[in-house]
XYZ file of C-alpha atoms in Angstrom:
683
model
C 141.350 57.170 173.144
C 139.570 58.906 176.118
C 135.797 59.560 176.124
C 135.148 63.390 176.651
C 132.326 62.529 178.730
C 134.533 61.084 181.386
C 136.403 64.447 182.207
C 133.467 66.808 181.394
C 133.167 69.443 184.185
C 130.205 69.202 186.371
C 127.118 71.338 185.431
C 127.359 74.990 186.916
C 131.098 74.495 187.916
C 132.599 76.480 185.076
C 132.510 80.232 185.775
C 131.001 82.602 183.182
C 134.110 85.095 183.445
C 136.782 85.585 180.991
C 139.744 83.163 181.100
C 142.174 80.693 179.592
C 141.741 76.913 179.642
C 144.016 74.021 179.116
C 143.383 70.527 177.904
C 145.777 67.926 179.117
C 146.648 64.365 177.934
C 146.707 61.344 180.373
C 150.209 62.217 181.223
C 149.526 65.750 182.275
C 150.969 67.385 179.192
C 149.167 70.394 177.884
C 147.898 69.740 174.398
C 145.706 72.788 173.674
C 145.456 76.250 175.002
C 142.463 78.533 174.428
C 140.878 81.742 175.664
C 137.309 82.762 176.096
C 135.189 85.743 176.865
C 132.945 83.463 178.904
C 134.548 80.089 179.861
C 131.272 78.466 180.572
C 129.989 78.966 176.970
C 133.253 78.098 175.297
C 133.913 74.844 177.270
C 130.286 73.656 177.061
C 130.522 73.909 173.294
C 133.281 71.246 173.283
C 131.030 68.703 175.148
C 127.503 69.586 173.967
C 127.614 67.879 170.510
C 130.584 65.898 169.808
C 129.423 64.708 166.501
C 129.014 68.179 165.202
C 132.586 69.309 165.866
C 135.321 69.474 163.382
C 137.227 66.292 163.069
C 140.552 67.884 164.367
C 138.695 69.140 167.437
C 137.408 65.570 167.921
C 140.914 64.222 167.828
C 141.956 66.742 170.306
C 139.034 65.937 172.709
C 139.751 62.164 172.573
C 143.404 62.685 173.137
C 142.758 64.775 176.230
C 142.095 63.283 179.593
C 141.363 66.558 181.623
C 140.639 70.344 181.431
C 141.351 73.114 183.728
C 141.028 76.811 183.574
C 142.198 80.172 185.002
C 139.897 83.074 185.556
C 141.212 86.607 184.567
C 139.820 90.075 184.778
C 139.632 91.258 181.229
C 139.956 90.095 177.586
C 143.407 91.671 177.282
C 144.523 89.628 180.330
C 143.328 86.433 178.618
C 145.216 87.276 175.461
C 148.328 87.839 177.451
C 147.842 84.656 179.501
C 147.077 82.559 176.398
C 150.324 83.743 174.768
C 152.351 82.986 177.747
C 151.037 79.548 178.109
C 151.346 78.724 174.443
C 154.950 79.862 174.653
C 155.468 77.850 177.752
C 153.837 74.547 176.896
C 154.086 74.478 173.183
C 150.702 72.626 172.843
C 150.598 70.299 169.917
C 146.949 71.080 168.861
C 147.644 74.942 168.692
C 148.565 76.672 165.435
C 152.287 77.095 165.312
C 153.899 79.470 162.893
C 157.201 78.196 161.697
C 159.611 80.278 159.592
C 159.856 78.927 156.249
C 163.525 79.776 156.265
C 166.155 81.565 158.202
C 166.038 85.182 157.370
C 169.112 87.468 157.629
C 169.104 90.572 159.531
C 171.398 93.787 159.402
C 172.688 94.137 162.981
C 174.719 96.815 164.713
C 176.128 95.698 168.132
C 175.615 98.935 169.913
C 176.194 97.201 173.352
C 179.941 96.889 172.461
C 182.565 99.564 173.107
C 183.316 99.782 169.427
C 179.904 98.830 167.586
C 180.252 96.343 164.689
C 177.975 96.143 161.504
C 177.244 92.540 160.395
C 174.676 90.237 158.939
C 173.077 87.921 161.658
C 170.506 85.097 161.843
C 168.731 83.270 164.542
C 167.787 84.699 168.069
C 168.187 88.397 168.734
C 170.695 89.530 171.259
C 170.426 92.133 173.868
C 172.090 95.395 173.161
C 172.066 94.873 169.389
C 169.944 96.810 166.916
C 168.280 94.904 164.089
C 167.077 95.987 160.736
C 165.055 93.873 158.290
C 164.707 90.923 157.940
C 165.944 90.837 154.345
C 165.283 88.280 151.608
C 169.036 87.610 150.856
C 172.128 88.312 152.804
C 173.931 89.584 149.547
C 171.343 92.388 149.406
C 172.433 93.483 153.066
C 176.137 93.376 152.146
C 175.635 95.430 148.875
C 173.807 98.111 150.905
C 176.398 98.000 153.680
C 179.248 98.311 151.212
C 177.642 101.469 149.750
C 177.017 103.059 153.253
C 180.585 102.302 154.574
C 181.836 104.942 152.338
C 179.837 107.601 154.301
C 179.734 105.898 157.689
C 183.000 103.959 158.013
C 181.905 101.736 160.971
C 183.821 98.704 162.033
C 182.799 95.446 160.394
C 185.655 93.008 161.428
C 185.280 90.216 163.858
C 186.600 90.477 167.579
C 189.709 88.553 166.715
C 190.661 90.601 163.688
C 189.956 93.703 165.631
C 192.201 92.710 168.531
C 194.991 91.541 166.480
C 195.036 94.824 164.388
C 195.311 96.617 167.795
C 198.228 94.586 168.779
C 200.305 94.950 165.644
C 199.355 98.682 165.282
C 198.261 98.254 161.663
C 194.528 98.279 160.495
C 193.107 95.929 157.894
C 192.499 96.524 154.227
C 189.284 98.356 154.893
C 191.109 100.972 156.975
C 193.489 101.585 154.183
C 190.737 102.211 151.566
C 188.720 104.491 153.950
C 185.765 101.966 154.575
C 186.527 101.699 158.110
C 187.533 104.442 160.541
C 190.145 102.102 162.158
C 189.214 102.633 165.763
C 191.498 99.557 166.400
C 194.604 101.803 166.046
C 193.159 104.814 167.477
C 192.387 106.878 164.384
C 189.139 107.916 166.087
C 188.017 107.925 169.609
C 185.395 105.520 170.932
C 183.050 108.565 171.197
C 183.535 109.339 167.587
C 183.062 105.785 166.431
C 179.844 105.308 168.450
C 178.551 108.474 166.685
C 179.268 106.916 163.259
C 177.345 103.944 164.348
C 174.419 105.940 165.391
C 174.339 107.898 162.256
C 174.527 104.491 160.499
C 171.500 103.321 162.346
C 169.663 106.502 161.828
C 170.271 106.205 157.816
C 169.163 102.692 157.781
C 166.166 103.358 159.977
C 164.788 105.665 157.421
C 166.115 109.268 158.661
C 167.860 109.671 155.276
C 167.082 113.296 154.209
C 169.370 115.080 156.746
C 172.504 112.996 155.806
C 172.185 113.854 152.090
C 171.473 117.424 152.634
C 174.349 117.779 154.957
C 176.706 116.278 152.390
C 175.428 118.331 149.530
C 175.924 121.420 151.685
C 179.486 120.509 152.485
C 180.122 119.606 148.787
C 179.035 123.242 147.689
C 181.206 124.695 150.551
C 184.124 122.849 149.415
C 183.711 123.879 145.637
C 183.310 127.417 146.722
C 186.762 127.480 148.229
C 188.035 125.614 145.411
C 188.724 122.240 147.290
C 187.618 120.336 144.248
C 189.079 116.963 145.318
C 187.083 116.980 148.574
C 184.052 118.315 146.624
C 184.289 115.255 144.240
C 184.663 112.977 147.070
C 181.632 114.326 148.819
C 179.587 114.022 145.462
C 180.600 110.342 145.395
C 179.339 109.887 148.992
C 176.006 111.475 147.974
C 175.667 109.212 145.030
C 176.616 106.162 147.194
C 173.655 107.000 149.645
C 171.330 107.474 146.682
C 172.188 104.096 145.228
C 171.543 102.535 148.713
C 168.106 104.184 148.700
C 167.154 103.121 145.251
C 167.667 99.432 146.404
C 164.726 99.930 148.773
C 161.410 100.381 146.850
C 159.266 103.343 147.586
C 155.618 102.172 148.063
C 153.925 104.747 150.545
C 154.513 108.154 151.975
C 157.637 109.201 153.476
C 156.206 109.266 157.037
C 154.556 105.757 156.783
C 155.831 103.070 159.244
C 153.898 99.816 158.920
C 153.860 96.077 158.878
C 151.657 94.613 155.853
C 150.427 91.011 156.528
C 148.824 88.797 154.150
C 147.485 85.155 154.056
C 147.256 82.357 151.610
C 145.521 79.294 152.924
C 144.007 75.879 152.017
C 142.107 73.493 154.385
C 145.347 72.152 155.780
C 147.990 74.762 155.671
C 148.396 78.383 155.463
C 151.361 80.747 154.519
C 151.931 84.237 155.989
C 154.034 86.968 154.443
C 155.052 90.231 156.179
C 156.474 93.364 154.362
C 158.117 95.847 156.615
C 157.534 99.368 155.561
C 159.708 102.058 157.271
C 159.758 105.630 156.124
C 157.583 104.736 153.108
C 160.015 102.023 151.880
C 159.977 98.291 152.042
C 163.052 97.460 154.325
C 162.417 93.740 154.414
C 160.082 90.890 154.484
C 159.499 87.476 156.142
C 157.430 84.475 155.703
C 155.928 81.754 157.636
C 154.047 78.429 156.993
C 151.680 76.842 159.446
C 149.854 73.651 159.754
C 146.165 74.250 160.535
C 146.000 71.701 163.510
C 142.780 73.427 164.635
C 139.866 74.784 162.618
C 140.660 78.551 162.144
C 139.422 81.284 159.863
C 141.436 84.015 158.439
C 140.407 86.343 161.527
C 141.777 83.735 163.959
C 144.848 83.017 162.029
C 145.593 86.944 162.102
C 144.917 87.019 165.801
C 147.175 84.111 166.577
C 149.887 85.419 164.305
C 150.032 88.847 165.848
C 150.215 87.356 169.213
C 153.303 85.139 168.421
C 154.971 87.582 166.001
C 154.880 90.549 168.199
C 155.500 88.838 171.608
C 159.120 89.970 171.561
C 159.391 91.886 168.259
C 159.291 95.764 167.583
C 155.439 96.842 167.062
C 154.988 99.585 164.447
C 152.197 102.150 164.836
C 150.269 100.744 162.064
C 149.558 97.058 161.047
C 147.778 96.164 157.861
C 145.952 92.823 158.034
C 143.651 90.805 155.486
C 140.900 90.237 158.015
C 139.790 91.609 161.432
C 140.570 89.304 164.348
C 137.539 88.397 166.469
C 138.752 90.257 169.564
C 140.106 93.221 167.745
C 139.649 95.789 170.626
C 141.342 93.672 173.193
C 144.280 92.813 170.639
C 144.694 96.504 169.879
C 144.786 97.304 173.664
C 147.352 94.513 174.152
C 149.637 95.767 171.211
C 149.343 99.363 172.324
C 150.318 98.447 175.743
C 153.437 96.556 174.593
C 154.335 99.433 172.247
C 153.764 102.104 174.623
C 151.583 104.202 172.297
C 148.556 103.592 170.002
C 148.610 100.790 167.454
C 146.167 101.038 164.553
C 145.010 97.657 163.176
C 143.379 98.077 159.641
C 142.160 96.316 156.661
C 143.107 98.410 153.649
C 140.170 98.971 151.241
C 141.485 101.165 148.528
C 144.640 103.124 147.300
C 148.352 102.446 147.640
C 147.928 100.357 150.776
C 145.388 98.177 149.064
C 147.784 97.549 146.235
C 150.602 96.682 148.485
C 148.438 94.239 150.352
C 147.775 92.452 146.979
C 151.431 92.291 146.255
C 152.012 90.739 149.722
C 149.121 88.383 149.084
C 150.713 87.149 145.931
C 153.918 86.533 147.655
C 152.073 84.500 150.158
C 150.310 82.423 147.519
C 153.869 81.732 145.963
C 155.266 80.737 149.217
C 152.681 78.240 149.846
C 152.927 76.836 146.318
C 156.700 76.552 146.762
C 156.259 74.829 150.115
C 153.938 72.375 148.489
C 156.301 71.788 145.577
C 159.269 71.090 147.997
C 156.967 68.784 150.070
C 155.559 67.001 147.037
C 158.895 66.455 145.343
C 160.424 64.371 148.176
C 160.614 60.725 147.211
C 160.363 59.292 150.856
C 157.319 61.552 151.589
C 155.552 60.540 148.348
C 156.154 56.911 149.126
C 154.865 57.258 152.694
C 151.732 59.207 151.268
C 150.888 56.371 148.886
C 151.225 53.688 151.628
C 149.171 55.729 154.114
C 146.295 55.879 151.395
C 146.599 52.131 150.747
C 146.359 51.375 154.500
C 143.425 53.680 155.054
C 141.489 52.408 152.203
C 142.498 48.837 152.740
C 144.087 48.445 149.193
C 146.241 45.454 148.316
C 149.001 47.814 147.069
C 150.013 51.439 147.024
C 147.966 53.326 144.407
C 150.813 54.204 142.067
C 148.354 55.598 139.591
C 145.563 57.837 140.788
C 142.846 59.436 138.680
C 140.589 62.223 140.001
C 137.422 63.722 138.547
C 135.716 66.977 139.162
C 132.625 68.673 137.634
C 132.488 72.281 137.093
C 129.436 74.481 136.025
C 127.435 77.555 136.828
C 123.785 76.706 137.626
C 123.787 73.778 135.279
C 125.093 75.679 132.189
C 128.196 74.650 130.380
C 128.714 71.551 132.462
C 132.323 70.195 132.122
C 134.413 67.458 133.809
C 138.077 67.006 134.274
C 140.463 63.974 134.737
C 143.965 64.489 136.110
C 146.391 61.749 136.719
C 149.060 61.412 139.325
C 151.586 58.629 138.911
C 153.936 57.820 141.936
C 152.616 60.954 143.675
C 153.524 63.419 140.813
C 151.339 65.099 138.373
C 151.306 63.481 134.876
C 149.978 66.355 132.717
C 150.229 64.589 129.373
C 147.484 62.192 130.624
C 144.952 64.832 131.661
C 141.619 64.857 129.886
C 138.557 66.992 129.859
C 134.974 66.110 129.095
C 131.854 68.178 127.818
C 128.923 66.560 129.740
C 126.000 65.737 127.619
C 123.129 64.460 129.701
C 124.190 64.770 133.247
C 121.795 66.596 135.561
C 123.684 67.739 138.756
C 127.102 66.598 139.916
C 126.166 63.009 140.892
C 124.824 62.195 137.284
C 127.694 63.930 135.683
C 130.191 61.941 137.685
C 128.443 58.819 136.555
C 128.588 59.831 133.021
C 132.083 60.840 132.905
C 133.148 57.641 134.679
C 131.114 55.476 132.208
C 132.618 57.339 129.213
C 136.265 56.977 130.269
C 136.076 53.344 131.185
C 134.039 52.400 128.201
C 137.170 53.791 126.160
C 139.482 51.916 128.515
C 137.497 48.528 127.657
C 137.539 49.356 123.906
C 141.325 49.952 123.974
C 141.953 46.837 125.905
C 139.711 44.800 123.559
C 141.609 46.106 120.586
C 144.997 44.839 122.039
C 143.253 41.487 122.882
C 143.978 41.829 126.537
C 140.352 41.446 127.779
C 139.262 38.077 128.899
C 135.899 36.685 127.906
C 134.054 37.434 131.105
C 135.034 41.296 131.095
C 134.093 41.310 127.287
C 130.780 39.826 127.862
C 129.929 42.141 130.698
C 130.858 45.119 128.563
C 129.034 43.850 125.664
C 125.971 43.450 127.902
C 126.220 47.018 128.757
C 126.077 48.021 125.168
C 129.763 48.898 124.716
C 131.221 48.265 121.327
C 134.787 47.064 121.231
C 135.445 47.743 117.575
C 135.659 51.386 117.903
C 139.181 51.864 119.304
C 140.111 54.218 116.516
C 137.177 56.465 117.042
C 138.374 60.156 117.590
C 138.178 61.194 121.211
C 136.303 64.400 120.039
C 133.460 62.281 118.817
C 132.886 61.034 122.510
C 133.352 64.509 123.984
C 136.813 63.884 125.474
C 139.603 66.316 124.727
C 143.303 65.445 125.382
C 145.343 67.997 127.223
C 149.155 67.363 126.721
C 151.383 69.317 129.114
C 154.464 68.223 127.302
C 155.956 69.638 124.106
C 154.117 68.487 120.950
C 155.344 66.702 117.808
C 153.739 67.570 114.492
C 151.270 64.658 114.888
C 149.940 66.240 117.940
C 151.154 63.817 120.715
C 153.417 64.777 123.508
C 156.916 64.110 123.097
C 157.410 62.941 126.577
C 154.233 60.889 126.211
C 155.610 58.684 123.412
C 156.814 55.407 124.670
C 156.260 56.607 128.284
C 156.674 53.908 130.994
C 153.387 52.079 131.504
C 151.436 53.756 128.788
C 150.304 51.190 126.024
C 151.460 51.913 122.482
C 149.398 51.176 119.282
C 151.673 48.882 117.322
C 150.062 50.250 114.003
C 150.490 53.976 114.683
C 152.984 53.892 117.160
C 150.993 56.397 119.363
C 149.918 55.880 122.854
C 146.522 54.557 123.552
C 144.872 57.284 125.339
C 142.613 55.341 127.656
C 144.182 52.041 127.837
C 146.196 52.279 131.091
C 143.785 51.828 134.183
C 144.361 53.588 137.449
C 144.744 51.846 140.809
C 142.474 54.396 142.462
C 139.601 56.690 141.175
C 139.037 59.780 143.340
C 135.972 61.954 142.951
C 135.585 65.392 144.230
C 132.487 64.950 146.565
C 130.999 62.845 149.332
C 129.166 59.530 149.447
C 126.682 60.228 146.624
C 129.446 61.028 144.221
C 131.562 58.077 145.216
C 128.400 55.683 144.964
C 127.888 56.944 141.378
C 131.421 56.247 140.281
C 131.281 52.869 141.848
C 127.940 52.167 140.129
C 129.391 53.147 136.766
C 132.463 50.731 137.267
C 129.924 47.837 138.314
C 127.840 48.196 135.242
C 130.923 48.073 133.179
C 132.066 44.852 134.873
C 135.239 46.398 136.270
C 135.915 45.288 139.740
C 139.526 45.759 140.160
C 139.735 49.440 140.434
C 139.243 51.190 143.997
C 137.016 54.255 144.267
C 136.683 56.927 146.904
C 135.248 60.291 147.328
C 136.999 63.377 149.005
C 134.676 65.797 150.597
C 135.936 69.346 150.541
C 134.242 70.624 153.650
C 135.900 68.352 156.210
C 138.429 66.628 154.111
C 136.629 63.329 154.671
C 137.239 60.302 152.580
C 134.264 58.415 151.621
C 134.204 54.729 150.278
C 131.024 53.606 148.281
C 128.518 52.042 150.594
C 129.967 53.076 153.799
C 127.988 55.025 156.288
C 130.932 56.731 158.068
C 133.915 58.491 156.272
C 137.494 57.519 156.534
C 139.181 60.040 158.563
C 143.021 60.424 157.857
C 145.064 62.034 160.505
C 145.617 65.638 160.189
C 149.383 65.386 159.770
C 149.006 62.567 157.201
C 151.041 62.800 153.943
C 148.294 60.628 152.446
C 145.516 63.230 153.184
C 147.901 65.823 151.697
C 148.457 63.935 148.551
C 144.712 63.322 148.036
C 143.945 67.028 148.608
C 146.592 68.075 145.986
C 145.010 65.614 143.429
C 141.520 66.947 144.159
C 142.676 70.558 143.911
C 144.480 69.882 140.651
C 141.275 68.268 139.228
C 139.295 71.356 140.484
C 141.694 73.728 138.821
C 141.619 71.955 135.379
C 137.894 71.658 135.440
C 137.447 75.349 136.203
C 139.927 76.388 133.412
C 137.905 74.346 130.870
C 134.704 75.589 132.206
C 135.842 79.282 131.737
C 137.051 78.730 128.281
C 133.861 77.118 127.225
C 131.636 79.773 129.065
C 133.684 82.300 127.509
C 133.184 80.925 123.854
C 129.364 80.581 124.462
C 129.130 84.107 125.527
C 130.703 85.120 122.218
C 128.134 83.047 120.141
C 124.983 84.469 118.876
C 121.763 83.044 117.437
C 122.711 84.528 114.192
C 125.776 82.214 113.982
C 123.419 79.270 113.165
C 121.513 80.905 110.242
C 122.196 79.117 106.970
C 123.925 81.395 104.434
C 124.515 84.296 106.950
C 128.100 85.040 106.924
C 130.292 87.453 109.236
C 130.023 90.293 106.648
C 126.194 90.199 106.570
C 125.920 89.700 110.206
C 127.790 92.906 110.924
C 125.675 94.797 108.251
C 122.604 93.706 110.211
C 124.057 94.884 113.516
C 125.028 98.154 112.115
C 121.627 98.692 110.480
C 119.670 97.914 113.599
C 122.179 98.859 116.313
C 121.566 95.714 118.523
C 120.294 92.241 118.540
C 117.363 93.390 120.659
C 116.291 95.610 117.798
C 116.805 93.054 115.276
C 114.668 90.571 117.079
C 111.761 93.013 117.162
C 111.913 93.629 113.350
C 109.763 91.949 110.828
C 111.110 89.999 107.865
C 110.320 93.040 105.541
C 112.302 95.336 107.665
C 115.220 92.976 107.620
C 115.056 92.773 103.936
C 115.879 96.523 103.776
C 119.599 95.555 104.669
C 121.522 95.205 101.477
C 122.322 91.617 100.638
C 119.470 90.169 102.625
C 116.847 88.350 100.627
C 113.455 86.948 101.620
C 114.447 83.551 102.594
C 117.400 84.772 104.642
C 115.144 87.268 106.408
C 112.602 84.611 107.482
C 115.378 82.340 108.691
C 116.792 85.183 110.783
C 113.254 85.899 112.216
C 112.777 82.200 113.110
C 116.215 81.899 114.687
C 115.906 85.029 116.880
C 112.387 84.086 117.959
C 113.271 80.439 118.785
C 111.321 79.004 115.721
C 112.338 76.879 112.977
C 111.657 77.826 109.361
C 109.304 75.583 107.390
C 110.672 73.337 104.723
C 109.011 75.567 102.047
C 110.667 78.628 103.611
C 114.057 76.843 103.643
C 113.713 75.917 100.004
C 112.395 79.190 98.709
């Protein structure tokens, strides 16, 4: 690893002009390309405070061995040169958008003597018009089958076309009038090309004139009593209308735009694009990117636009989720490539805002599916667990990981979650949630929940006779009672959450007799907390990790590893260490830890929302003895609001039918935060 100070440019040697810079490794390979309005300010930021940089940027600097730059005249030129160099050198530390699948296009080979309509994937060819991309090839074929009735363009391969010409007989499509059969001379090359151009115009969105022309011809045929021809034209109109129905109308007929949305997490991002032409969604496409460098939504949008529109057709309007940092320069570059003005907008309201939300939902789903595919691979999971074991210096791979997270709003309704991953997969039947009692702040809450969970673990082990004397004495010294294995979890504040289907006794069917889960021989039920994890992960930094370790130490448990995962920089903290463990950016182990942490956060948030919603529905009147729902409603109807009821005296409250003196005094005490005297309670 190189020291950045060894190749730092001499003071004053870097120009203040706009430009593009390249970091190279010891072999001279370009590993990062960037642009800057001021090269001096940008490059100095890399070398001024190394410790304050993002870990991924630190890795790039220690991998590099030199830096050079090229001065340009304007920011637009810097954008152009940056795109060219990224495409040429493919630097490993630049964001790279990779297609999450191969999307099919509808292609018309206008460069051939007899243009052909077909479904194509991969690199675009010169002289071919492309429409799409589409989500599925079958969607293209259905549309083409409808359009061939009106525009009978050739669809056969070169070999079939040549053979039909040799034998003088067209293929089946020629006999059923879905091909004009130019192979046997039924139409001239000029007539066939005109059909292909009409086909392209219709698919491109110029649909109105074709339907109006066919309807006019249908009426003319009916007027001269050519009913068979009129019926055929009617069917042609219906075929075109069915083809149009397969494309969703979302905006005005004259709207041509690309709608781009992002979904991201600290490690990856997914991009979805909807192509709107003539107000209709003509296709969509998705990408997934590893965030090798630190980049916000604006930077991701800018990099995506440069890579996407480097060779693709640029529409007159592009809707984006966030404005890029160099918006003016980017618009100028895109307008120059298009040959006319390009508008870059962030929709704020109306139909375009609604469409952006739809594209964003697709992006989130794409990212979730990508994560699911990545997590379901056995080899990948095994590698992730081994990487975690190596990074944390564990004796074996952590086959069972428990992660804890705390959720609250300004200290109200504090809850915690426990999620379990076994062999790299979520085991939802083992999830638990806790209502925090005395914890003040995240650190104290983590300490409390770890104590409660592992006290229950010691109790369950003691009930089965698995504890040795040393552990039992240590737990007893801490005040833990081992005779309470049968105590209901609700008494301790823990609530089970079973993701599996439930039997009548309330236990998950998949949980019963599951591998590794101890079973109570008397009841046949799984012991909820008897199976220990190999690794405890807490959401937070060194303070949270230290609190979890302190809880385990006080319980005398020394065979369970602990770490904290800080959200800001994805740092892994071990208890007592001054410096975090930095897992490589591409590490599957880091990816697994992040998934575990995010699942714990999601589960905690869900419970917190439920509890907060319940508390909002509660009222001080709920706790007044002898005051049922009917009389509570009568009070609210009489006074109009709880505020007016709080201001009322006991005598005024007694005016409500059914409210006696004792109840009125209790209501006043409850609403004013007082406790009624024993005499009042007994009267």
